[in-house]
Amino acid sequence: SQQGEEDPQALSIQEGENATMNCSYKTSINNLQWYRQNSGRGLVHLILIRSNEREKHSGRLRVTLDTSKKSSSLLITASRAADTASYFCATGHGGSQGNLIFGKGTKLSVKP
Amino acid sequence: EAQVTQNPRYLITVTGKKLTVTCSQNMNHEYMSWYRQDPGLGLRQIYYSMNVEVTDKGDVPEGYKVSRKEKRNFPLILESPSPNQTSLYFCASSVRLAGAWGSEQFFGPGTRLTVL
């Protein structure tokens, strides 16, 4: 029951550039979360945005949410080689479907 | 240090030999979950537990069992492993049901399982 779908699947940029990843989903959500995974390791929570919020910031991260388009974007500004990782969006739904549902991820490569 | 631990981190086994992957969290979280991650398929939920003695199936529960006898532990049991269960497994925990309540999930480091 995949919900979030990230786009692009892979992204390669130079250090210092901005990286934008998008996530689209199908059914209404009550929150959307972004996670980072360094190669083969556990996922790390980055940021959470609730359905009544439009934008959130955390350091170099900016997340937007457009519930009318059922989409979210994650912007990493002034990227660094250490940002190289896979990024996943996870959608949260209420009621009995209360688990997070993860997309397949965007693989970001930041070249020094 | 707040963390989720998994053991073993790497395991190579043979078809049919029962195994258990342990998961433990020290954050007093109510909610725990198991995922498997496969190339091209992303993260898929196997089982989850909303509290002690309360477990439920995720998207891909076939061939797996879990138990939640204590709040901190949530072992994953493969009674008769098969090669299609070769995968990277993650345990995760959160204060409450992550999707419904917007709780952050904390992930373990992963267990790479190969079934020959």
Coordinates of C-alpha atoms in Angstrom, one line a residue:
Chain A
S1 CA 0.0 0.0 0.0
Q2 CA 2.6 2.5 -1.2
Q3 CA 1.4 6.1 -0.8
G4 CA 4.2 8.6 -1.1
E5 CA 6.1 8.6 -4.4
E6 CA 9.3 10.5 -4.6
D7 CA 10.6 12.3 -7.6
P8 CA 13.2 12.2 -9.0
Q9 CA 14.4 8.7 -8.2
A10 CA 18.0 9.9 -8.4
L11 CA 19.6 13.4 -8.3
S12 CA 23.2 14.4 -8.7
I13 CA 24.4 17.9 -7.9
Q14 CA 27.5 19.8 -7.1
E15 CA 28.4 20.9 -3.5
G16 CA 26.8 24.3 -2.8
E17 CA 23.8 23.8 -5.1
N18 CA 20.3 23.4 -3.8
A19 CA 18.6 20.0 -4.0
T20 CA 14.8 19.7 -4.4
M21 CA 12.9 16.4 -4.0
N22 CA 9.2 16.0 -4.4
C23 CA 6.7 13.6 -2.9
S24 CA 3.2 12.9 -4.2
Y25 CA 0.6 10.9 -2.4
K26 CA -2.9 9.6 -3.2
T27 CA -5.2 9.9 -0.2
S28 CA -5.6 12.5 2.5
I29 CA -3.0 12.7 5.2
N30 CA -2.7 14.2 8.7
N31 CA 1.0 14.5 8.6
L32 CA 4.0 13.9 6.3
Q33 CA 7.5 13.2 7.4
W34 CA 10.9 13.2 5.6
Y35 CA 13.7 10.8 6.5
R36 CA 17.3 10.4 5.4
Q37 CA 19.1 7.1 5.0
N38 CA 22.9 6.9 4.6
S39 CA 23.9 3.8 2.6
G40 CA 22.6 0.6 4.3
R41 CA 22.0 2.3 7.6
G42 CA 18.9 3.1 9.6
L43 CA 16.6 6.0 8.6
V44 CA 16.9 9.2 10.5
H45 CA 14.0 11.6 11.0
L46 CA 14.5 15.0 9.4
I47 CA 11.2 17.0 9.6
L48 CA 7.5 16.6 10.1
I49 CA 4.8 18.8 8.6
R50 CA 1.2 18.5 9.6
S51 CA -1.7 18.7 7.2
N52 CA -2.7 22.2 8.4
E53 CA 0.8 23.6 7.8
R54 CA 2.2 24.8 4.5
E55 CA 5.8 25.3 5.1
K56 CA 8.5 24.3 7.8
H57 CA 12.1 25.0 8.1
S58 CA 14.9 23.2 10.0
G59 CA 18.4 24.5 9.4
R60 CA 19.2 24.1 5.7
L61 CA 15.9 22.1 5.2
R62 CA 12.7 23.6 3.9
V63 CA 9.6 21.5 3.5
T64 CA 6.4 22.6 1.8
L65 CA 3.1 20.8 1.7
D66 CA 0.3 21.4 -0.8
T67 CA -2.7 19.3 0.3
S68 CA -4.8 20.4 -2.7
K69 CA -2.2 18.9 -5.0
K70 CA -1.4 16.1 -2.6
S71 CA 2.3 16.8 -2.8
S72 CA 5.3 17.9 -0.7
S73 CA 8.8 19.1 -1.5
L74 CA 12.0 18.9 0.4
L75 CA 14.6 21.6 -0.3
I76 CA 18.2 21.3 0.9
T77 CA 20.0 24.5 0.5
A78 CA 23.8 24.9 0.0
S79 CA 24.2 21.1 -0.2
R80 CA 27.3 19.4 1.1
A81 CA 29.0 16.1 0.3
A82 CA 27.7 14.8 3.6
D83 CA 24.1 15.2 2.4
T84 CA 24.7 12.3 0.0
A85 CA 22.0 9.8 1.0
S86 CA 18.6 8.5 0.1
Y87 CA 15.6 10.6 1.2
F88 CA 12.2 9.2 1.9
C89 CA 8.8 10.8 2.4
A90 CA 6.4 9.0 4.7
T91 CA 2.7 9.8 4.9
G92 CA 0.6 9.5 8.0
H93 CA -3.0 8.8 8.0
G94 CA -5.6 8.8 10.7
G95 CA -7.9 6.2 12.0
S96 CA -7.1 2.5 11.6
Q97 CA -4.6 3.3 8.9
G98 CA -2.4 5.0 11.4
N99 CA 1.0 3.6 10.3
L100 CA 3.5 5.7 8.4
I101 CA 3.7 4.6 4.7
F102 CA 7.0 5.2 3.1
G103 CA 7.8 6.0 -0.5
K104 CA 10.7 4.4 -2.5
G105 CA 13.1 7.3 -2.0
T106 CA 15.2 9.8 -3.9
K107 CA 18.9 9.0 -4.1
L108 CA 20.9 12.2 -3.7
S109 CA 24.5 12.4 -4.7
V110 CA 26.4 15.6 -3.9
K111 CA 29.7 15.8 -5.6
P112 CA 32.5 17.8 -3.9
Chain B
E1 CA 21.6 7.4 24.9
A2 CA 18.2 7.0 23.3
Q3 CA 18.3 4.3 20.8
V4 CA 16.9 1.2 19.1
T5 CA 19.2 -1.8 18.9
Q6 CA 18.9 -4.8 16.7
N7 CA 20.8 -8.1 16.8
P8 CA 22.4 -9.6 14.9
R9 CA 23.5 -6.9 12.4
Y10 CA 24.4 -9.5 9.8
L11 CA 23.1 -13.1 9.4
I12 CA 23.6 -15.7 6.8
T13 CA 21.4 -18.8 7.2
V14 CA 20.0 -21.7 5.3
T15 CA 16.4 -22.4 4.2
G16 CA 14.2 -23.7 6.9
K17 CA 16.4 -22.9 9.9
K18 CA 14.4 -20.9 12.4
L19 CA 15.8 -17.6 13.4
T20 CA 15.0 -14.6 15.6
V21 CA 16.1 -11.0 15.1
T22 CA 15.9 -9.1 18.4
C23 CA 14.9 -5.4 18.7
S24 CA 15.0 -3.3 21.8
Q25 CA 14.3 0.3 22.6
N26 CA 15.2 2.3 25.7
M27 CA 12.8 5.2 25.2
N28 CA 9.7 3.7 26.7
H29 CA 7.9 3.9 23.4
E30 CA 4.5 2.3 23.0
Y31 CA 4.7 1.8 19.3
M32 CA 7.2 -0.6 17.6
S33 CA 7.4 -1.8 14.0
W34 CA 9.3 -4.0 11.7
Y35 CA 10.1 -3.2 8.1
R36 CA 12.0 -4.8 5.3
Q37 CA 13.8 -2.9 2.6
D38 CA 14.4 -4.3 -0.9
P39 CA 15.9 -2.6 -3.9
G40 CA 13.2 -0.9 -6.0
L41 CA 10.5 -1.7 -3.5
G42 CA 11.4 0.7 -0.7
L43 CA 10.4 0.2 2.9
R44 CA 7.5 -2.2 3.5
Q45 CA 6.0 -2.8 6.9
I46 CA 5.9 -6.4 8.2
Y47 CA 4.3 -6.2 11.6
Y48 CA 3.6 -3.5 14.2
S49 CA 2.7 -3.3 17.8
M50 CA 0.8 -0.5 19.6
N51 CA 1.5 -1.8 23.0
V52 CA 2.4 -4.8 25.1
E53 CA 0.5 -7.9 23.8
V54 CA -1.0 -5.9 21.0
T55 CA 0.4 -6.7 17.5
D56 CA -1.0 -6.5 14.0
K57 CA 0.0 -7.3 10.5
G58 CA 1.5 -4.8 8.1
D59 CA 1.7 -5.0 4.4
V60 CA 4.0 -8.1 4.1
P61 CA 3.5 -10.4 7.1
E62 CA 3.7 -13.8 5.4
G63 CA 6.4 -15.9 6.8
Y64 CA 7.0 -13.8 9.9
K65 CA 5.9 -13.8 13.5
V66 CA 6.4 -11.2 16.2
S67 CA 5.7 -11.0 19.9
R68 CA 5.5 -8.1 22.4
K69 CA 5.8 -9.5 25.9
E70 CA 7.6 -6.4 27.3
K71 CA 7.3 -2.8 26.2
R72 CA 11.0 -2.5 25.2
N73 CA 11.4 -5.6 23.1
F74 CA 9.9 -6.6 19.8
P75 CA 11.6 -9.7 18.3
L76 CA 11.0 -10.8 14.7
I77 CA 10.8 -14.5 14.2
L78 CA 11.2 -16.4 10.9
E79 CA 10.0 -19.9 11.6
S80 CA 11.1 -21.4 8.3
P81 CA 13.2 -18.8 6.3
S82 CA 13.2 -18.9 2.6
P83 CA 15.5 -17.2 0.0
N84 CA 12.8 -14.6 -0.8
Q85 CA 13.2 -13.3 2.8
T86 CA 16.7 -12.2 2.0
S87 CA 16.5 -8.5 2.8
L88 CA 17.6 -5.6 5.0
Y89 CA 15.4 -5.5 8.1
F90 CA 14.7 -2.5 10.3
C91 CA 13.0 -2.2 13.6
A92 CA 11.5 1.2 14.6
S93 CA 9.8 2.7 17.5
S94 CA 7.8 5.9 18.3
V95 CA 6.0 7.4 21.3
R96 CA 2.6 6.7 19.6
L97 CA 1.3 5.5 16.3
A98 CA 3.5 7.5 14.0
G99 CA 1.1 8.0 11.2
A100 CA -2.0 8.9 13.1
W101 CA -0.3 11.1 15.7
G102 CA 2.6 12.6 13.8
S103 CA 5.2 10.9 16.0
E104 CA 8.8 10.7 14.8
Q105 CA 10.0 7.1 14.3
F106 CA 13.4 6.0 15.6
F107 CA 15.0 3.3 13.5
G108 CA 17.5 0.7 14.5
P109 CA 20.7 0.2 12.5
G110 CA 19.3 -2.7 10.4
T111 CA 19.9 -6.4 10.1
R112 CA 21.1 -7.7 6.8
L113 CA 19.7 -11.2 6.4
T114 CA 20.8 -13.7 3.7
V115 CA 18.9 -17.0 3.3
L116 CA 20.6 -19.6 1.2

